[in-house]
Short mmCIF file of C-alpha atoms and ligand atoms in Angstrom, two decimals:
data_model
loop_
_atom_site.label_atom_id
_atom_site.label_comp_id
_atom_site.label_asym_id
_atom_site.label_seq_id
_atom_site.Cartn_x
_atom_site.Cartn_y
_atom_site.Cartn_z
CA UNK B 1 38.45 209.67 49.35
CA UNK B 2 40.32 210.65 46.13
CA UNK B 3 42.18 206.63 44.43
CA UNK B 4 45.48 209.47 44.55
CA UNK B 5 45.42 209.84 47.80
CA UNK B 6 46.43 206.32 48.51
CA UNK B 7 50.10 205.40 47.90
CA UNK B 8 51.00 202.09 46.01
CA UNK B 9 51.14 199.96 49.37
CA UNK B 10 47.60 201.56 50.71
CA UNK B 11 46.13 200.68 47.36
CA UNK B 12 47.06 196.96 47.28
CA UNK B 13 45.96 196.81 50.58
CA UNK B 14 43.04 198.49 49.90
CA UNK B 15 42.03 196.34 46.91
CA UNK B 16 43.08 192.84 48.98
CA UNK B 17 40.47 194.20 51.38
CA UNK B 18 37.88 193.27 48.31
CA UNK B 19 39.50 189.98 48.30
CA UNK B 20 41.17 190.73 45.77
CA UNK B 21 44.55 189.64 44.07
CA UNK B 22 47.40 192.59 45.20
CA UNK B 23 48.30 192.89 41.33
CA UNK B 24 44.85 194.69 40.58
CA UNK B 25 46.07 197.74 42.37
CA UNK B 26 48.71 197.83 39.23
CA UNK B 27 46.14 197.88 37.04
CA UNK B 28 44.18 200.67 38.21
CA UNK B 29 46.90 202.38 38.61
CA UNK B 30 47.98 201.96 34.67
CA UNK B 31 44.29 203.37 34.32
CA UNK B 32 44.41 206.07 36.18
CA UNK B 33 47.92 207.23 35.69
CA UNK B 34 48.84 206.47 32.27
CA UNK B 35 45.22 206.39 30.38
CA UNK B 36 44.22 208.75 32.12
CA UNK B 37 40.93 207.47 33.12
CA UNK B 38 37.69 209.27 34.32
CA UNK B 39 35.70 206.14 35.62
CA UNK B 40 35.81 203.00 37.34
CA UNK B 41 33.67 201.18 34.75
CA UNK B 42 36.34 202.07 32.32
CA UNK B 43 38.76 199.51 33.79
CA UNK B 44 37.48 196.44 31.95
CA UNK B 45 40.00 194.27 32.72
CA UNK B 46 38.96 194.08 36.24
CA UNK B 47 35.37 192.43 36.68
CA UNK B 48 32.16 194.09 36.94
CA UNK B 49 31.43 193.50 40.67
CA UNK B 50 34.67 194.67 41.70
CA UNK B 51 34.43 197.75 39.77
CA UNK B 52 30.78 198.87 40.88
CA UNK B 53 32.42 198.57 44.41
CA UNK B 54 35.38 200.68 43.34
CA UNK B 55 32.88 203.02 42.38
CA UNK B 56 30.81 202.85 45.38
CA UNK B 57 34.22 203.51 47.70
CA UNK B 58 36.46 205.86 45.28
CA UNK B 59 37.01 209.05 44.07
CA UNK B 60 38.22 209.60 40.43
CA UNK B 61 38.24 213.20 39.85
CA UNK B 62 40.66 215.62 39.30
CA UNK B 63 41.04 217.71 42.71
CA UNK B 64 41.59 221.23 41.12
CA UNK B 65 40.86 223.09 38.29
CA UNK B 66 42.90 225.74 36.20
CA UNK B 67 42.31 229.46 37.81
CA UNK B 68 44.56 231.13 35.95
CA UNK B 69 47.78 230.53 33.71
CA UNK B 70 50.54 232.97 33.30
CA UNK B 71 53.15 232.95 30.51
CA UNK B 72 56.78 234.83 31.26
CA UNK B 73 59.24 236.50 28.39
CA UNK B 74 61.36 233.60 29.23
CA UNK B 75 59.22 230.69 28.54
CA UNK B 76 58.13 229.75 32.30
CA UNK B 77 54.49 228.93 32.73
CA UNK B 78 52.67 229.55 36.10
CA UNK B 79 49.17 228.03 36.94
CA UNK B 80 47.12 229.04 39.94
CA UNK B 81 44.92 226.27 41.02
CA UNK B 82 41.62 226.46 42.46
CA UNK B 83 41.29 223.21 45.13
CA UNK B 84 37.57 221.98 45.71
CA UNK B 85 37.08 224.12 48.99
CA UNK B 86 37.94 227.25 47.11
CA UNK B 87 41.87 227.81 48.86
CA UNK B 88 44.34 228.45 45.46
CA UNK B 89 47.97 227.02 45.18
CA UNK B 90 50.55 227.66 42.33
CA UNK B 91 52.81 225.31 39.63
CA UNK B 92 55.90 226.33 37.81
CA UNK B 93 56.58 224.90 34.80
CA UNK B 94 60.19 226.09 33.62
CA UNK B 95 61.49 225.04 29.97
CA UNK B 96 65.08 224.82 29.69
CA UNK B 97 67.51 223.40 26.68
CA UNK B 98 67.17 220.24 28.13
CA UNK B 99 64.85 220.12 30.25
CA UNK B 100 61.31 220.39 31.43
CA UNK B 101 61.22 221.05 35.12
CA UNK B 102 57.80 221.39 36.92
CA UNK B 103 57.91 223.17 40.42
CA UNK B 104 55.38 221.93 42.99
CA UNK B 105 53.64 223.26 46.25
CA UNK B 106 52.76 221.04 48.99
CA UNK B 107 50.86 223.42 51.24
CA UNK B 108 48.45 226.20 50.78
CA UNK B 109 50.91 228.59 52.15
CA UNK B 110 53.43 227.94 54.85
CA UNK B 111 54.39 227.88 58.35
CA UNK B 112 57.81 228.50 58.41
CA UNK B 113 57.97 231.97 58.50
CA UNK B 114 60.86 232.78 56.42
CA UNK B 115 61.29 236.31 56.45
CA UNK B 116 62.55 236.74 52.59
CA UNK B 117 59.65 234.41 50.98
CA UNK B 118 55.92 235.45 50.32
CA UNK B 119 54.33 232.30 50.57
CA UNK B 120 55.77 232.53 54.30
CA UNK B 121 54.50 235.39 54.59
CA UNK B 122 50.50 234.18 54.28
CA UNK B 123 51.05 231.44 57.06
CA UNK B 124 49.83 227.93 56.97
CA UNK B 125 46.32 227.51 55.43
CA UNK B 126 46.36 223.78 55.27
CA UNK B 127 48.25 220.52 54.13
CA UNK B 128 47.88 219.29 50.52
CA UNK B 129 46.60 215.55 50.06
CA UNK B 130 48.62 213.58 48.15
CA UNK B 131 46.02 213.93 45.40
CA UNK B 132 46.34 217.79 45.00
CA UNK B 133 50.25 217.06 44.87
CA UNK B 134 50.15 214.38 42.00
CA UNK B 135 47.55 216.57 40.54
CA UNK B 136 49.81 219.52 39.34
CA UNK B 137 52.12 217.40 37.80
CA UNK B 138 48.78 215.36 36.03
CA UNK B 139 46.69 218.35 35.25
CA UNK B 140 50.23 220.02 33.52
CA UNK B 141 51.22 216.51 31.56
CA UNK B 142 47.52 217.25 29.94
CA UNK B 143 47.67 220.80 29.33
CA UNK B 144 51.05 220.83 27.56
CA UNK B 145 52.36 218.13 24.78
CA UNK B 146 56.06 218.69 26.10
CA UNK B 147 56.98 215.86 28.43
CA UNK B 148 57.96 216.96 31.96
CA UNK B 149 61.74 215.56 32.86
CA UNK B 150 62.16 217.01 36.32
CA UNK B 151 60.13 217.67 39.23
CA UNK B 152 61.20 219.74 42.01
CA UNK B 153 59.09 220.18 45.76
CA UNK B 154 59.71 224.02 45.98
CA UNK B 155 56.57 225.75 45.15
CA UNK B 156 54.38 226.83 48.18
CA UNK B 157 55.05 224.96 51.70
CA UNK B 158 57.49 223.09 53.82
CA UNK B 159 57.47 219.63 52.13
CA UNK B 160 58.44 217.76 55.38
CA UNK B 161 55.69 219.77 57.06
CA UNK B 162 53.49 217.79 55.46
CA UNK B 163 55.36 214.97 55.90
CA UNK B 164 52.65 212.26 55.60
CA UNK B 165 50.98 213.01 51.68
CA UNK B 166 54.23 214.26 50.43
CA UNK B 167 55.73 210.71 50.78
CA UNK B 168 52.71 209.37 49.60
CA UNK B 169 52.57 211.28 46.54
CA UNK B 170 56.95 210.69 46.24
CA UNK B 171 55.78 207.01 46.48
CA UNK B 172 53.42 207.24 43.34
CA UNK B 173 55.92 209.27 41.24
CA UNK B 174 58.88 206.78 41.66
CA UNK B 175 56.66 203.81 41.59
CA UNK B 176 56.88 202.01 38.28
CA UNK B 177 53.70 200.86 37.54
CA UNK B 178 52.53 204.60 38.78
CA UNK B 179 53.86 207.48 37.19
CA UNK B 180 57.60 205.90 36.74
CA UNK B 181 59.44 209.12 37.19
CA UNK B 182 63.33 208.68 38.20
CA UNK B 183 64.35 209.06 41.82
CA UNK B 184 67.19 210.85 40.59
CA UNK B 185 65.02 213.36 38.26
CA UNK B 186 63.14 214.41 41.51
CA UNK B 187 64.23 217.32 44.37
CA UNK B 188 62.86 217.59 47.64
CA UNK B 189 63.77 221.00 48.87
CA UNK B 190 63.72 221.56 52.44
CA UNK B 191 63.99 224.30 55.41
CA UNK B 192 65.23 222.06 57.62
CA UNK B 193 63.36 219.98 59.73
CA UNK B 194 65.56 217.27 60.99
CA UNK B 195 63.73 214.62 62.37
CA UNK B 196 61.61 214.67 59.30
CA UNK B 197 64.89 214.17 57.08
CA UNK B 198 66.05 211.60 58.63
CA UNK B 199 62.41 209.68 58.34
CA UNK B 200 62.58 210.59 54.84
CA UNK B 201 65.87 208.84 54.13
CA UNK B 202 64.28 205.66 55.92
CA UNK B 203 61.95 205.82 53.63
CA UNK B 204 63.04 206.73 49.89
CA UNK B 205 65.96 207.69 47.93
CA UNK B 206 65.73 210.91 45.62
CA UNK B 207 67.09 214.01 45.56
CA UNK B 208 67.48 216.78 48.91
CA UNK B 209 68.11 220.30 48.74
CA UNK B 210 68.44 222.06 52.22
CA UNK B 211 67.85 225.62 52.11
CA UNK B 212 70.97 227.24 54.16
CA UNK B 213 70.23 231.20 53.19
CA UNK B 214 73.16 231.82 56.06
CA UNK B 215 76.40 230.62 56.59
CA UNK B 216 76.17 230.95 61.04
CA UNK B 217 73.11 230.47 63.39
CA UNK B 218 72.69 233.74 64.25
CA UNK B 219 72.12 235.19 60.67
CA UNK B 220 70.08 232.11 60.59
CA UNK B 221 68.05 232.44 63.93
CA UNK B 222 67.19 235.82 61.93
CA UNK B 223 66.22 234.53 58.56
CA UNK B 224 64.50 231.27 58.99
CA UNK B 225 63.13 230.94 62.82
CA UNK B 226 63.40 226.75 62.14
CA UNK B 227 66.31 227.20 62.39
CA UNK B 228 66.72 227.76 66.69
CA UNK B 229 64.44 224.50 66.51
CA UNK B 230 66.81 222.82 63.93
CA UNK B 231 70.45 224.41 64.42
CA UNK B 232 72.98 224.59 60.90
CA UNK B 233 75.82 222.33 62.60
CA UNK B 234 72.93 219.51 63.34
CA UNK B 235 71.14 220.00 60.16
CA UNK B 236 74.28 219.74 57.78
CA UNK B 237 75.06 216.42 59.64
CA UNK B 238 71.80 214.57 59.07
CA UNK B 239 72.03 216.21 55.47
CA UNK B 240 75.24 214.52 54.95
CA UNK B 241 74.00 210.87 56.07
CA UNK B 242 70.49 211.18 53.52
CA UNK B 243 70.58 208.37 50.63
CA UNK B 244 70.88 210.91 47.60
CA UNK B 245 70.21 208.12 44.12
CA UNK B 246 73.89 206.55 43.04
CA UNK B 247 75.87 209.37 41.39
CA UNK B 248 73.63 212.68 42.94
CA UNK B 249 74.62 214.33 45.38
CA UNK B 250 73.10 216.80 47.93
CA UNK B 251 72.04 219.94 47.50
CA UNK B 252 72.02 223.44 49.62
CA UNK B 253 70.31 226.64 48.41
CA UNK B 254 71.46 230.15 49.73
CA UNK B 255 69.18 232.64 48.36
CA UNK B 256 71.03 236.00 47.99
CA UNK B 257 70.40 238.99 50.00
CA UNK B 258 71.64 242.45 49.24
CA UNK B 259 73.84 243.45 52.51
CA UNK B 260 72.35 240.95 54.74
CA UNK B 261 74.05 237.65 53.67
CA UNK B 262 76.36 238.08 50.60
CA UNK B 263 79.71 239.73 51.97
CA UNK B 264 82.71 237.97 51.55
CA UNK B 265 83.23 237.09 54.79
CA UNK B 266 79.67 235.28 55.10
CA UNK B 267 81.03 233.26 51.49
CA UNK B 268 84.34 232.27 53.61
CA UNK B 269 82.75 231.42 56.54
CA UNK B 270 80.24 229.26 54.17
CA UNK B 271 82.91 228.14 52.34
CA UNK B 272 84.47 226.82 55.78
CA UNK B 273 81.33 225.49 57.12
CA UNK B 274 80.84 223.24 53.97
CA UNK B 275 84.37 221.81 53.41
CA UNK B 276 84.60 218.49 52.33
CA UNK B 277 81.31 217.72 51.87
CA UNK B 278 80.26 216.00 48.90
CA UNK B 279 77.22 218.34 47.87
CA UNK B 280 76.96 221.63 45.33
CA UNK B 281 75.73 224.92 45.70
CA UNK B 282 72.78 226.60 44.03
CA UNK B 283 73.29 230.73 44.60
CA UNK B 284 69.76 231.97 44.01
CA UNK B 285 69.98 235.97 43.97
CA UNK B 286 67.04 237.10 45.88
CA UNK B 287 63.69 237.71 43.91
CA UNK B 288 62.21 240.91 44.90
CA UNK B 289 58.62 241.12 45.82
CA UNK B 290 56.42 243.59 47.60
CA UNK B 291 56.18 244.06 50.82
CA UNK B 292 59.61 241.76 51.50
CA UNK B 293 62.03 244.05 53.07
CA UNK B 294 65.19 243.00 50.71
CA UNK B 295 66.88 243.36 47.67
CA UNK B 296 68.77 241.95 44.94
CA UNK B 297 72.41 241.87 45.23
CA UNK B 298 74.32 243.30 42.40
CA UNK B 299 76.18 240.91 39.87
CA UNK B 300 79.60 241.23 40.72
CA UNK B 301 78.45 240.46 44.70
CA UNK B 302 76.98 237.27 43.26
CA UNK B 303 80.29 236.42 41.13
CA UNK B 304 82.22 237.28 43.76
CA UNK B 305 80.52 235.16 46.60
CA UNK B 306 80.59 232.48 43.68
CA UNK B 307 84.19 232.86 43.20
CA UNK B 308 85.15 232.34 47.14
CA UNK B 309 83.27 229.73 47.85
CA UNK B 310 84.87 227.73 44.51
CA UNK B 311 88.38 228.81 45.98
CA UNK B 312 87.31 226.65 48.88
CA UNK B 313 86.64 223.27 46.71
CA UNK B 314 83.08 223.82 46.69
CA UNK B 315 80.92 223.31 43.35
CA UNK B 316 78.97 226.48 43.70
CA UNK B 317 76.77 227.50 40.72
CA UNK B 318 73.99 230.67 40.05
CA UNK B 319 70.75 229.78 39.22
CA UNK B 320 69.01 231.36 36.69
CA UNK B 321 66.01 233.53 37.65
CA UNK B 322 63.10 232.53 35.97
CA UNK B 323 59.50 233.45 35.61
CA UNK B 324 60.23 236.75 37.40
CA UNK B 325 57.82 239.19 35.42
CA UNK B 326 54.90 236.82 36.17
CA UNK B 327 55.76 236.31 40.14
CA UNK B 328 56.51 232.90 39.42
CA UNK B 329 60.22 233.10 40.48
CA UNK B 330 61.34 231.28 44.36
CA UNK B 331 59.58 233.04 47.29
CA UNK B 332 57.20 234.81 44.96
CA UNK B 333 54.65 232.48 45.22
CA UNK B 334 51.19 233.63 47.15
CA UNK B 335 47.97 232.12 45.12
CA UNK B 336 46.74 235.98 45.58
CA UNK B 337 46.98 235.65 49.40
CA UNK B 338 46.90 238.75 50.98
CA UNK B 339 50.88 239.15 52.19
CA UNK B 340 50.61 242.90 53.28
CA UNK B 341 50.40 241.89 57.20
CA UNK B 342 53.62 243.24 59.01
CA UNK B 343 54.77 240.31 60.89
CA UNK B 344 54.83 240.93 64.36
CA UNK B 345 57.94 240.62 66.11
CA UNK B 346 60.14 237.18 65.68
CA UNK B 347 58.19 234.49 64.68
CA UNK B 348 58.55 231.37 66.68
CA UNK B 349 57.75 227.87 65.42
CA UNK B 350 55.61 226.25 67.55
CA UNK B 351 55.17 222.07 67.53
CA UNK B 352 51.55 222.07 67.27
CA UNK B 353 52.38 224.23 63.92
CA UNK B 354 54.52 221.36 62.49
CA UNK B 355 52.08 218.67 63.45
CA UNK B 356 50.53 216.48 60.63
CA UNK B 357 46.37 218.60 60.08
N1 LIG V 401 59.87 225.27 51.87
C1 LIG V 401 60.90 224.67 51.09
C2 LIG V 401 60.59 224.65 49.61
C3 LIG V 401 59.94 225.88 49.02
S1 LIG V 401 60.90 227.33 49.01
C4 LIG V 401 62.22 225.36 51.36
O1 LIG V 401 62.24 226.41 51.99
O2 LIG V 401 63.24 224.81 50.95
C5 LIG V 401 62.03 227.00 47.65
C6 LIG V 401 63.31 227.81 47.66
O3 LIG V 401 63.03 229.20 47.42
C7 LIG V 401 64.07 227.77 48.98
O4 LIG V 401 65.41 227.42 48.77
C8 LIG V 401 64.00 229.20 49.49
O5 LIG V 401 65.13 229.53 50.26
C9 LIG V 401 63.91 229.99 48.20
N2 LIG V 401 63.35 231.34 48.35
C10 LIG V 401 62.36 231.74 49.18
N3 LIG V 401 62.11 233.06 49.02
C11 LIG V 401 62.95 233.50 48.05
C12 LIG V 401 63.15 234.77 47.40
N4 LIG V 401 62.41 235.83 47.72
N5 LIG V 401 64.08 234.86 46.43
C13 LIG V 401 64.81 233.77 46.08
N6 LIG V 401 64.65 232.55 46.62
C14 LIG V 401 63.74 232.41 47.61
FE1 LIG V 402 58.18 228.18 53.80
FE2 LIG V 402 60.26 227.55 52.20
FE3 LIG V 402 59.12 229.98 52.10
FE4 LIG V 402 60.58 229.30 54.23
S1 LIG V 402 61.32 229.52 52.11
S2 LIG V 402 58.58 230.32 54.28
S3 LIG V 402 60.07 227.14 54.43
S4 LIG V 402 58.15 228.07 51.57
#
């Protein structure tokens, strides 16, 4: 086992186990996170028994290695990783003024199904350990001097379909003596599973984006099959009660479709559905990519949707596009999976699909 795949409880109790004092898990932690070290023996603050047994019990290594990196016109960086049984997952990392934002995947590919995103379109290959998260972020923060402000969960995979490593992995970027990243500087991003949601607010306090993509249950039976599983009137309710950090609040995507969700009348009846809830609006025209069956709406649908659902109080704003010449853009993501397949017929989400492998 990989010292990143346990969170900061399992590694105090891990090191306790050696009869050891809690506090040493803190200081292999400042080793491994911040000094970036390569081997136990390293750690020379800890004694020499203790750290042979380390050694004897822990992995060290970095899970992945660099397959490929692609640079866009607009400054976005994407890296395809190769994990250590061959299977390949991409990383975003998207400069702004202000900001360094890096995009994450949790899963080689995904279950969900979603009929507008590629990486739904290769199906579930397997859940990331909470190493291989923490990794892209690591791996990144060594490749490139700029310091990384923001990290969002919405590269390949349903986050809260691998519920388990992604909290783990949450646990060790908030922590402190870990990698000390703000709550509030971190987005979960979400299809919707509801139980999961509301575990995850037991748990921790960052950011939550739910990813709406239609305003009723039938356009969204069509779109995102969680969604007869997980219904919209359910899912915005448990979205409403999550523990967003002091002064955040939540988040829903709707990814723009050309003539499928981005008439007026879908923005009013949005508009209406979100009333009064405390929460913004990220309009994400749809990215095209072969063999999805969509297109991008023009920009005066987008302004216009824009401009409705602001009529209706709601703080509704279009996100950029970036890293689209190099495939790196939302739902473009597919690690060179083959995506060709014609789904057949409606997909539906079974439970032994969601289930923790
Ligand atoms: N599985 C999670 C996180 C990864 S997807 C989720 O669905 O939320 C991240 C975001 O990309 C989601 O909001 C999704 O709706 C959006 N997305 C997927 N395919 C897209 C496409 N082709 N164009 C634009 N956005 C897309
Ligand atoms: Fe999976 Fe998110 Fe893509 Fe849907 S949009 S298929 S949940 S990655």
């Amino acid at each position: 086992m990989n010292a990143k795949d346990l969170c900061p409880e399992e590694l105090e109790q891990f090191v306790v186990s050696f009869g050891e004092k809690p506090y040493r898990a803190s200081q292999i932690a400042k080793w491994i996170y911040r000094d970036n070290a390569i081997s136990f023996a390293q750690m020379t603050n800890l004694s020499k028994e203790f750290r042979s047994s380390l050694d004897k019990n822990l992995l060290l290594n970095s899970t992945m290695s660099v397959a490929e990196e692609k640079i866009s016109r607009d400054g976005t960086i994407k890296f395809l990783f190769e994990l250590f049984d061959g299977k390949r997952i991409e990383s975003v990392l998207i400069p702004d003024k202000t900001r360094m934002t890096l995009c994450i995947s949790t899963q080689v590919g995904c279950a969900i199904g979603c009929t507008f995103c590629l990486t739904g379109r290769i199906g579930k290959i397997r859940n990331l350990r909470a190493s291989e998260i923490l990794d892209q972020y690591l791996m990144v923060n060594k490749r490139d001097t700029r310091r990384i402000t923001n990290l969002v969960f919405m590269g390949m995979g349903e986050p809260l379909d691998n519920f388990d490593n992604t909290l783990r992995a949450l646990k060790t970027f908030t922590n402190k003596d870990y990698i000390g990243l703000s709550p509030k500087k971190i987005t979960v991003s979400t299809s919707g599973l509801i139980p999961r949601i509301r575990e995850l607010g037991n748990q921790i306090s960052i950011n939550l984006s739910i990813s709406l993509n239609a305003p009723d249950d039938e356009l969204r039976n069509e779109l995102m099959p969680i969604n007869r599983r997980y219904p919209l009137k359910d899912l915005i309710e448990v979205s409403r009660n999550f523990p967003v950090p002091k002064r955040k609040s939540l988040t829903f995507e709707y990814v723009l479709i050309k003539g499928v969700n981005d008439s007026s009348d879908d923005a009013r009846t949005l508009g209406k559905l979100l009333r009064g809830i405390r929460c913004k609006v990220n309009l994400i025209p749809f990215n095209e990519a072969n063999p999805l069956p969509y297109h991008t709406p023009d920009t005066e649908q987008v302004a216009n949707f824009q401009r409705i659902l602001i009529s209706y109080g709601i703080n509704a704003r279009i996100r950029k596009n970036r890293g689209r010449d190099i495939m790196g853009a939302c739902g473009q993501l597919a690690a060179n999976y083959p995506t060709s397949e014609v789904m057949k017929g409606r997909k539906k989400i079974r439970d032994h699909e969601l289930r923790q492998s």
